[in-house]
Amino acid sequence: MPKLTITIDGPAGSGKSSVAKRVASLLGYSYLDSGAMYRALALKALERRVALNDGTRLEALAKETHIELKAPTPELEAAGAKNRAFLDGREVTTEIRTAEVSQAASLLATIAGVRRVLVAEQQRAGAGGGVVMEGRDIGTVVFPRAELKIFLDASPEVRAERRWKEHQEKGEAFTLAEVLDEVRERDRRDRERKVSPLVRAADAVVVDNTAMGIEETARLIVMLANERQKEEIAAAGKKV
Ligand code: DC
């Protein structure tokens, strides 16, 4: 069976991570969270007090930084972790999940030079297929020739509620209204930025999971992947 490259893009709280992880596990593919790369670099910028609008310094910082993503340990997996993230060899898996890093990553992701460096890293990490990569521009910029592209969406209210529950589980006291404001602000920045804005690739399948659970959404995508694989095999047969 040919191994596909599956891209899952969508706004914050659309369920990308849980769904992408589950799809990868059902298909036996690897899972890569591109947002973790922006977050790890944002953490380094915050630690070094580099201004988040200083494009030249941030691009230089991206070039001299080594970010690695690895599959989570079974314990981290059970606790809902995504990839393990390493920043210049130091594990930062939990540090990159704070609200401060979320905001910083969203600012840093507007800088073209930073994106160039991280996109090249993501292309290297996903080369060879058999991968489910999630982000904002994976189907449009990172893997424009991916065999299956999904654009995952849900209403802002439902996405904010999911994020709010995550904060609650971590003992962070935000109100639902604050989280909804943050979701709207990040949506605006992700969708309106000049470089690689969050847009649906023309050939992406839109999946709105406002009223769907993770398992249902993941199984729908696996069905689409199976269909796509059959099409790939049929197309290869015709060429022979
Ligand atoms: O998916 P996430 O919330 O962990 O992503 C963190 C930030 O990085 C988010 O504001 C959008 C940005 N990002 C991006 O611009 N492109 C990607 N491929 C992934 C994330």
PDB file of C-alpha atoms and ligand atoms in Angstrom:
ATOM      1  CA  MET A   1       0.000   0.000   0.000  1.00  0.00           C
ATOM      2  CA  PRO A   2       1.397   3.447  -0.833  1.00  0.00           C
ATOM      3  CA  LYS A   3       1.837   5.600   2.256  1.00  0.00           C
ATOM      4  CA  LEU A   4       0.122   8.948   2.016  1.00  0.00           C
ATOM      5  CA  THR A   5       0.986  12.403   3.235  1.00  0.00           C
ATOM      6  CA  ILE A   6      -2.045  13.727   5.102  1.00  0.00           C
ATOM      7  CA  THR A   7      -2.280  17.396   6.027  1.00  0.00           C
ATOM      8  CA  ILE A   8      -4.702  18.724   8.628  1.00  0.00           C
ATOM      9  CA  ASP A   9      -5.036  22.492   8.824  1.00  0.00           C
ATOM     10  CA  GLY A  10      -7.492  24.584  10.776  1.00  0.00           C
ATOM     11  CA  PRO A  11      -7.917  27.227  13.463  1.00  0.00           C
ATOM     12  CA  ALA A  12      -7.059  26.918  17.159  1.00  0.00           C
ATOM     13  CA  GLY A  13      -9.406  24.568  18.995  1.00  0.00           C
ATOM     14  CA  SER A  14     -10.710  22.851  15.867  1.00  0.00           C
ATOM     15  CA  GLY A  15      -9.575  19.528  17.302  1.00  0.00           C
ATOM     16  CA  LYS A  16      -6.642  19.185  14.863  1.00  0.00           C
ATOM     17  CA  SER A  17      -4.243  17.665  17.353  1.00  0.00           C
ATOM     18  CA  SER A  18      -6.499  15.033  18.867  1.00  0.00           C
ATOM     19  CA  VAL A  19      -7.876  14.127  15.456  1.00  0.00           C
ATOM     20  CA  ALA A  20      -4.477  14.099  13.701  1.00  0.00           C
ATOM     21  CA  LYS A  21      -2.946  11.929  16.448  1.00  0.00           C
ATOM     22  CA  ARG A  22      -5.837   9.483  16.256  1.00  0.00           C
ATOM     23  CA  VAL A  23      -5.693   9.314  12.436  1.00  0.00           C
ATOM     24  CA  ALA A  24      -1.938   8.636  12.617  1.00  0.00           C
ATOM     25  CA  SER A  25      -2.464   5.906  15.183  1.00  0.00           C
ATOM     26  CA  LEU A  26      -5.290   4.223  13.207  1.00  0.00           C
ATOM     27  CA  LEU A  27      -3.172   4.215  10.026  1.00  0.00           C
ATOM     28  CA  GLY A  28       0.173   3.423  11.697  1.00  0.00           C
ATOM     29  CA  TYR A  29       1.608   6.734  10.436  1.00  0.00           C
ATOM     30  CA  SER A  30       3.756   9.213  12.297  1.00  0.00           C
ATOM     31  CA  TYR A  31       2.197  12.387  13.671  1.00  0.00           C
ATOM     32  CA  LEU A  32       3.864  15.786  13.470  1.00  0.00           C
ATOM     33  CA  ASP A  33       2.632  18.954  15.180  1.00  0.00           C
ATOM     34  CA  SER A  34       4.111  21.876  13.238  1.00  0.00           C
ATOM     35  CA  GLY A  35       2.722  24.404  15.758  1.00  0.00           C
ATOM     36  CA  ALA A  36       5.141  22.973  18.352  1.00  0.00           C
ATOM     37  CA  MET A  37       8.017  24.325  16.243  1.00  0.00           C
ATOM     38  CA  TYR A  38       6.592  27.871  16.301  1.00  0.00           C
ATOM     39  CA  ARG A  39       5.959  27.485  20.026  1.00  0.00           C
ATOM     40  CA  ALA A  40       9.490  26.236  20.792  1.00  0.00           C
ATOM     41  CA  LEU A  41      11.044  29.137  18.895  1.00  0.00           C
ATOM     42  CA  ALA A  42       8.668  31.556  20.663  1.00  0.00           C
ATOM     43  CA  LEU A  43       9.809  30.184  24.025  1.00  0.00           C
ATOM     44  CA  LYS A  44      13.438  30.808  23.086  1.00  0.00           C
ATOM     45  CA  ALA A  45      12.605  34.363  21.931  1.00  0.00           C
ATOM     46  CA  LEU A  46      10.810  35.057  25.235  1.00  0.00           C
ATOM     47  CA  GLU A  47      13.705  33.635  27.262  1.00  0.00           C
ATOM     48  CA  ARG A  48      16.218  35.742  25.319  1.00  0.00           C
ATOM     49  CA  ARG A  49      13.954  38.792  25.430  1.00  0.00           C
ATOM     50  CA  VAL A  50      14.014  39.170  21.654  1.00  0.00           C
ATOM     51  CA  ALA A  51      11.231  41.564  20.600  1.00  0.00           C
ATOM     52  CA  LEU A  52       8.475  39.620  18.861  1.00  0.00           C
ATOM     53  CA  ASN A  53       8.304  42.161  16.039  1.00  0.00           C
ATOM     54  CA  ASP A  54      12.057  42.151  15.304  1.00  0.00           C
ATOM     55  CA  GLY A  55      11.978  40.114  12.080  1.00  0.00           C
ATOM     56  CA  THR A  56      15.718  40.243  11.431  1.00  0.00           C
ATOM     57  CA  ARG A  57      16.700  38.966  14.871  1.00  0.00           C
ATOM     58  CA  LEU A  58      13.931  36.359  14.928  1.00  0.00           C
ATOM     59  CA  GLU A  59      14.947  34.969  11.551  1.00  0.00           C
ATOM     60  CA  ALA A  60      18.569  34.764  12.744  1.00  0.00           C
ATOM     61  CA  LEU A  61      17.356  33.066  15.927  1.00  0.00           C
ATOM     62  CA  ALA A  62      15.371  30.521  13.868  1.00  0.00           C
ATOM     63  CA  LYS A  63      18.464  29.729  11.775  1.00  0.00           C
ATOM     64  CA  GLU A  64      20.646  29.036  14.802  1.00  0.00           C
ATOM     65  CA  THR A  65      18.007  26.966  16.611  1.00  0.00           C
ATOM     66  CA  HIS A  66      17.597  23.220  16.518  1.00  0.00           C
ATOM     67  CA  ILE A  67      14.041  22.015  17.110  1.00  0.00           C
ATOM     68  CA  GLU A  68      13.209  18.348  17.144  1.00  0.00           C
ATOM     69  CA  LEU A  69       9.859  16.626  17.492  1.00  0.00           C
ATOM     70  CA  LYS A  70       9.551  13.084  18.790  1.00  0.00           C
ATOM     71  CA  ALA A  71       6.676  10.682  19.461  1.00  0.00           C
ATOM     72  CA  PRO A  72       5.433  10.991  23.059  1.00  0.00           C
ATOM     73  CA  THR A  73       6.209   8.337  25.667  1.00  0.00           C
ATOM     74  CA  PRO A  74       3.176   6.157  26.579  1.00  0.00           C
ATOM     75  CA  GLU A  75       2.801   8.142  29.858  1.00  0.00           C
ATOM     76  CA  LEU A  76       2.821  11.505  28.076  1.00  0.00           C
ATOM     77  CA  GLU A  77       0.472  10.099  25.442  1.00  0.00           C
ATOM     78  CA  ALA A  78      -1.980   9.011  28.154  1.00  0.00           C
ATOM     79  CA  ALA A  79      -1.803  12.540  29.617  1.00  0.00           C
ATOM     80  CA  GLY A  80      -2.848  13.929  26.216  1.00  0.00           C
ATOM     81  CA  ALA A  81       0.611  15.193  25.115  1.00  0.00           C
ATOM     82  CA  LYS A  82       1.240  15.800  21.437  1.00  0.00           C
ATOM     83  CA  ASN A  83       4.809  15.403  20.180  1.00  0.00           C
ATOM     84  CA  ARG A  84       7.677  15.747  22.610  1.00  0.00           C
ATOM     85  CA  ALA A  85       9.486  18.946  21.670  1.00  0.00           C
ATOM     86  CA  PHE A  86      13.208  19.564  22.084  1.00  0.00           C
ATOM     87  CA  LEU A  87      14.695  23.041  21.852  1.00  0.00           C
ATOM     88  CA  ASP A  88      18.458  22.883  21.263  1.00  0.00           C
ATOM     89  CA  GLY A  89      18.430  19.478  22.956  1.00  0.00           C
ATOM     90  CA  ARG A  90      16.372  20.581  26.009  1.00  0.00           C
ATOM     91  CA  GLU A  91      12.933  19.077  26.438  1.00  0.00           C
ATOM     92  CA  VAL A  92      10.262  21.823  26.386  1.00  0.00           C
ATOM     93  CA  THR A  93       7.143  19.669  25.853  1.00  0.00           C
ATOM     94  CA  THR A  94       5.155  21.278  28.685  1.00  0.00           C
ATOM     95  CA  GLU A  95       6.766  24.756  28.751  1.00  0.00           C
ATOM     96  CA  ILE A  96       5.499  25.503  25.234  1.00  0.00           C
ATOM     97  CA  ARG A  97       1.848  25.045  26.231  1.00  0.00           C
ATOM     98  CA  THR A  98       1.327  28.225  28.276  1.00  0.00           C
ATOM     99  CA  ALA A  99      -0.988  31.062  27.190  1.00  0.00           C
ATOM    100  CA  GLU A 100       2.057  33.390  27.013  1.00  0.00           C
ATOM    101  CA  VAL A 101       3.842  31.093  24.542  1.00  0.00           C
ATOM    102  CA  SER A 102       0.607  30.693  22.496  1.00  0.00           C
ATOM    103  CA  GLN A 103       0.382  34.444  22.009  1.00  0.00           C
ATOM    104  CA  ALA A 104       4.118  34.802  21.290  1.00  0.00           C
ATOM    105  CA  ALA A 105       4.025  31.947  18.733  1.00  0.00           C
ATOM    106  CA  SER A 106       1.129  33.562  16.940  1.00  0.00           C
ATOM    107  CA  LEU A 107       3.093  36.849  16.637  1.00  0.00           C
ATOM    108  CA  LEU A 108       6.295  35.162  15.547  1.00  0.00           C
ATOM    109  CA  ALA A 109       4.391  33.123  12.940  1.00  0.00           C
ATOM    110  CA  THR A 110       3.624  36.349  11.053  1.00  0.00           C
ATOM    111  CA  ILE A 111       7.319  36.793  10.118  1.00  0.00           C
ATOM    112  CA  ALA A 112       8.186  35.518   6.620  1.00  0.00           C
ATOM    113  CA  GLY A 113      11.854  34.762   7.395  1.00  0.00           C
ATOM    114  CA  VAL A 114      10.914  32.658  10.415  1.00  0.00           C
ATOM    115  CA  ARG A 115       8.338  30.727   8.411  1.00  0.00           C
ATOM    116  CA  ARG A 116      10.865  29.986   5.643  1.00  0.00           C
ATOM    117  CA  VAL A 117      13.221  28.332   8.134  1.00  0.00           C
ATOM    118  CA  LEU A 118      10.511  26.342   9.924  1.00  0.00           C
ATOM    119  CA  VAL A 119       8.751  25.253   6.707  1.00  0.00           C
ATOM    120  CA  ALA A 120      12.036  23.773   5.427  1.00  0.00           C
ATOM    121  CA  GLU A 121      12.379  21.893   8.751  1.00  0.00           C
ATOM    122  CA  GLN A 122       8.821  20.591   8.450  1.00  0.00           C
ATOM    123  CA  GLN A 123       9.401  19.419   4.871  1.00  0.00           C
ATOM    124  CA  ARG A 124      12.472  17.509   6.030  1.00  0.00           C
ATOM    125  CA  ALA A 125      10.597  15.978   8.968  1.00  0.00           C
ATOM    126  CA  GLY A 126       7.712  14.781   6.778  1.00  0.00           C
ATOM    127  CA  ALA A 127       9.694  13.668   3.724  1.00  0.00           C
ATOM    128  CA  GLY A 128       8.914  10.110   2.694  1.00  0.00           C
ATOM    129  CA  GLY A 129       5.188  10.115   3.512  1.00  0.00           C
ATOM    130  CA  GLY A 130       3.325   7.941   5.987  1.00  0.00           C
ATOM    131  CA  VAL A 131       2.780  11.086   7.997  1.00  0.00           C
ATOM    132  CA  VAL A 132      -0.079  13.154   9.368  1.00  0.00           C
ATOM    133  CA  MET A 133       1.065  16.751   9.844  1.00  0.00           C
ATOM    134  CA  GLU A 134      -1.110  19.400  11.438  1.00  0.00           C
ATOM    135  CA  GLY A 135      -0.839  23.177  11.298  1.00  0.00           C
ATOM    136  CA  ARG A 136      -2.176  26.181   9.420  1.00  0.00           C
ATOM    137  CA  ASP A 137      -0.345  26.081   6.063  1.00  0.00           C
ATOM    138  CA  ILE A 138       0.560  22.420   5.695  1.00  0.00           C
ATOM    139  CA  GLY A 139      -1.729  21.728   2.716  1.00  0.00           C
ATOM    140  CA  THR A 140      -1.063  25.108   1.093  1.00  0.00           C
ATOM    141  CA  VAL A 141       2.675  25.713   1.611  1.00  0.00           C
ATOM    142  CA  VAL A 142       4.508  22.845   3.355  1.00  0.00           C
ATOM    143  CA  PHE A 143       3.082  19.901   1.372  1.00  0.00           C
ATOM    144  CA  PRO A 144       1.076  21.402  -1.509  1.00  0.00           C
ATOM    145  CA  ARG A 145       1.186  18.025  -3.293  1.00  0.00           C
ATOM    146  CA  ALA A 146      -0.093  15.972  -0.340  1.00  0.00           C
ATOM    147  CA  GLU A 147      -2.480  13.204  -1.387  1.00  0.00           C
ATOM    148  CA  LEU A 148      -5.079  14.071   1.280  1.00  0.00           C
ATOM    149  CA  LYS A 149      -5.707  17.533   2.678  1.00  0.00           C
ATOM    150  CA  ILE A 150      -8.212  18.224   5.402  1.00  0.00           C
ATOM    151  CA  PHE A 151      -9.406  21.633   6.569  1.00  0.00           C
ATOM    152  CA  LEU A 152     -10.848  21.104  10.026  1.00  0.00           C
ATOM    153  CA  ASP A 153     -13.162  23.718  11.470  1.00  0.00           C
ATOM    154  CA  ALA A 154     -15.733  24.260  14.237  1.00  0.00           C
ATOM    155  CA  SER A 155     -17.655  27.271  15.531  1.00  0.00           C
ATOM    156  CA  PRO A 156     -15.598  29.782  17.603  1.00  0.00           C
ATOM    157  CA  GLU A 157     -17.821  29.126  20.649  1.00  0.00           C
ATOM    158  CA  VAL A 158     -17.230  25.366  20.553  1.00  0.00           C
ATOM    159  CA  ARG A 159     -13.484  25.863  19.938  1.00  0.00           C
ATOM    160  CA  ALA A 160     -13.240  28.276  22.880  1.00  0.00           C
ATOM    161  CA  GLU A 161     -15.059  25.816  25.128  1.00  0.00           C
ATOM    162  CA  ARG A 162     -12.589  23.050  24.199  1.00  0.00           C
ATOM    163  CA  ARG A 163      -9.622  25.326  24.963  1.00  0.00           C
ATOM    164  CA  TRP A 164     -11.237  26.477  28.235  1.00  0.00           C
ATOM    165  CA  LYS A 165     -11.615  22.850  29.368  1.00  0.00           C
ATOM    166  CA  GLU A 166      -7.917  22.258  28.597  1.00  0.00           C
ATOM    167  CA  HIS A 167      -6.980  25.299  30.738  1.00  0.00           C
ATOM    168  CA  GLN A 168      -9.220  24.031  33.553  1.00  0.00           C
ATOM    169  CA  GLU A 169      -7.546  20.633  33.473  1.00  0.00           C
ATOM    170  CA  LYS A 170      -4.198  22.396  33.889  1.00  0.00           C
ATOM    171  CA  GLY A 171      -5.599  24.422  36.809  1.00  0.00           C
ATOM    172  CA  GLU A 172      -5.407  27.718  34.879  1.00  0.00           C
ATOM    173  CA  ALA A 173      -8.179  30.098  35.937  1.00  0.00           C
ATOM    174  CA  PHE A 174      -9.396  31.782  32.742  1.00  0.00           C
ATOM    175  CA  THR A 175     -13.066  32.554  32.162  1.00  0.00           C
ATOM    176  CA  LEU A 176     -14.812  31.178  29.088  1.00  0.00           C
ATOM    177  CA  ALA A 177     -15.284  34.774  27.837  1.00  0.00           C
ATOM    178  CA  GLU A 178     -11.510  35.409  28.093  1.00  0.00           C
ATOM    179  CA  VAL A 179     -10.736  32.245  26.162  1.00  0.00           C
ATOM    180  CA  LEU A 180     -13.302  33.144  23.479  1.00  0.00           C
ATOM    181  CA  ASP A 181     -11.625  36.560  23.110  1.00  0.00           C
ATOM    182  CA  GLU A 182      -8.207  34.878  22.811  1.00  0.00           C
ATOM    183  CA  VAL A 183      -9.499  32.406  20.202  1.00  0.00           C
ATOM    184  CA  ARG A 184     -11.011  35.258  18.148  1.00  0.00           C
ATOM    185  CA  GLU A 185      -7.804  37.304  18.403  1.00  0.00           C
ATOM    186  CA  ARG A 186      -5.615  34.380  17.297  1.00  0.00           C
ATOM    187  CA  ASP A 187      -8.072  33.534  14.488  1.00  0.00           C
ATOM    188  CA  ARG A 188      -7.874  37.076  13.213  1.00  0.00           C
ATOM    189  CA  ARG A 189      -4.060  37.074  13.319  1.00  0.00           C
ATOM    190  CA  ASP A 190      -3.733  33.612  11.741  1.00  0.00           C
ATOM    191  CA  ARG A 191      -6.225  34.392   8.962  1.00  0.00           C
ATOM    192  CA  GLU A 192      -5.222  37.970   8.188  1.00  0.00           C
ATOM    193  CA  ARG A 193      -1.433  37.767   8.222  1.00  0.00           C
ATOM    194  CA  LYS A 194       0.236  38.490   4.899  1.00  0.00           C
ATOM    195  CA  VAL A 195       2.490  35.431   4.851  1.00  0.00           C
ATOM    196  CA  SER A 196       0.889  31.982   4.659  1.00  0.00           C
ATOM    197  CA  PRO A 197      -2.430  32.948   6.221  1.00  0.00           C
ATOM    198  CA  LEU A 198      -4.751  30.231   7.440  1.00  0.00           C
ATOM    199  CA  VAL A 199      -6.762  29.474   4.304  1.00  0.00           C
ATOM    200  CA  ARG A 200      -8.284  26.314   2.961  1.00  0.00           C
ATOM    201  CA  ALA A 201      -6.313  24.762   0.096  1.00  0.00           C
ATOM    202  CA  ALA A 202      -8.521  24.637  -3.000  1.00  0.00           C
ATOM    203  CA  ASP A 203      -8.279  20.830  -3.007  1.00  0.00           C
ATOM    204  CA  ALA A 204      -8.801  20.345   0.741  1.00  0.00           C
ATOM    205  CA  VAL A 205     -11.812  18.513   2.140  1.00  0.00           C
ATOM    206  CA  VAL A 206     -13.615  20.703   4.688  1.00  0.00           C
ATOM    207  CA  VAL A 207     -14.649  18.832   7.812  1.00  0.00           C
ATOM    208  CA  ASP A 208     -16.745  20.868  10.281  1.00  0.00           C
ATOM    209  CA  ASN A 209     -16.693  19.001  13.567  1.00  0.00           C
ATOM    210  CA  THR A 210     -18.749  21.453  15.663  1.00  0.00           C
ATOM    211  CA  ALA A 211     -21.137  18.603  16.399  1.00  0.00           C
ATOM    212  CA  MET A 212     -18.732  15.677  16.016  1.00  0.00           C
ATOM    213  CA  GLY A 213     -16.449  13.925  18.487  1.00  0.00           C
ATOM    214  CA  ILE A 214     -12.754  13.124  17.957  1.00  0.00           C
ATOM    215  CA  GLU A 215     -13.274   9.449  17.164  1.00  0.00           C
ATOM    216  CA  GLU A 216     -16.018  10.138  14.626  1.00  0.00           C
ATOM    217  CA  THR A 217     -13.936  12.838  12.912  1.00  0.00           C
ATOM    218  CA  ALA A 218     -10.809  10.655  12.850  1.00  0.00           C
ATOM    219  CA  ARG A 219     -12.666   7.690  11.368  1.00  0.00           C
ATOM    220  CA  LEU A 220     -14.172   9.871   8.674  1.00  0.00           C
ATOM    221  CA  ILE A 221     -10.653  11.026   7.693  1.00  0.00           C
ATOM    222  CA  VAL A 222      -9.369   7.435   7.723  1.00  0.00           C
ATOM    223  CA  MET A 223     -12.195   6.503   5.338  1.00  0.00           C
ATOM    224  CA  LEU A 224     -11.146   9.344   3.042  1.00  0.00           C
ATOM    225  CA  ALA A 225      -7.514   8.153   3.292  1.00  0.00           C
ATOM    226  CA  ASN A 226      -8.512   4.606   2.318  1.00  0.00           C
ATOM    227  CA  GLU A 227     -10.405   5.948  -0.686  1.00  0.00           C
ATOM    228  CA  ARG A 228      -7.426   8.066  -1.690  1.00  0.00           C
ATOM    229  CA  GLN A 229      -5.116   5.066  -1.423  1.00  0.00           C
ATOM    230  CA  LYS A 230      -7.354   3.048  -3.746  1.00  0.00           C
ATOM    231  CA  GLU A 231      -7.321   5.928  -6.238  1.00  0.00           C
ATOM    232  CA  GLU A 232      -3.514   6.081  -6.036  1.00  0.00           C
ATOM    233  CA  ILE A 233      -3.250   2.343  -6.706  1.00  0.00           C
ATOM    234  CA  ALA A 234      -5.719   2.554  -9.623  1.00  0.00           C
ATOM    235  CA  ALA A 235      -3.827   5.529 -11.112  1.00  0.00           C
ATOM    236  CA  ALA A 236      -0.491   3.694 -10.764  1.00  0.00           C
ATOM    237  CA  GLY A 237      -2.061   0.618 -12.473  1.00  0.00           C
ATOM    238  CA  LYS A 238      -3.168   2.708 -15.441  1.00  0.00           C
ATOM    239  CA  LYS A 239       0.339   4.071 -15.911  1.00  0.00           C
ATOM    240  CA  VAL A 240       1.896   0.566 -16.122  1.00  0.00           C
TER     241      VAL A 240
HETATM  242  O1   DC B   1      -1.360  24.912  16.543  1.00  0.00           O
HETATM  243  P1   DC B   1      -0.785  25.770  17.644  1.00  0.00           P
HETATM  244  O2   DC B   1      -1.847  26.549  18.385  1.00  0.00           O
HETATM  245  O3   DC B   1       0.091  25.001  18.573  1.00  0.00           O
HETATM  246  O4   DC B   1       0.149  26.842  16.895  1.00  0.00           O
HETATM  247  C1   DC B   1       0.820  27.866  17.586  1.00  0.00           C
HETATM  248  C2   DC B   1       0.881  29.122  16.702  1.00  0.00           C
HETATM  249  O5   DC B   1       1.726  28.867  15.584  1.00  0.00           O
HETATM  250  C3   DC B   1      -0.480  29.571  16.139  1.00  0.00           C
HETATM  251  O6   DC B   1      -0.774  30.909  16.505  1.00  0.00           O
HETATM  252  C4   DC B   1      -0.357  29.531  14.661  1.00  0.00           C
HETATM  253  C5   DC B   1       1.087  29.259  14.380  1.00  0.00           C
HETATM  254  N1   DC B   1       1.255  28.198  13.377  1.00  0.00           N
HETATM  255  C6   DC B   1       1.414  28.601  12.069  1.00  0.00           C
HETATM  256  O7   DC B   1       1.364  29.797  11.778  1.00  0.00           O
HETATM  257  N2   DC B   1       1.641  27.661  11.106  1.00  0.00           N
HETATM  258  C7   DC B   1       1.664  26.363  11.411  1.00  0.00           C
HETATM  259  N3   DC B   1       1.891  25.468  10.441  1.00  0.00           N
HETATM  260  C8   DC B   1       1.465  25.937  12.744  1.00  0.00           C
HETATM  261  C9   DC B   1       1.251  26.890  13.707  1.00  0.00           C
END
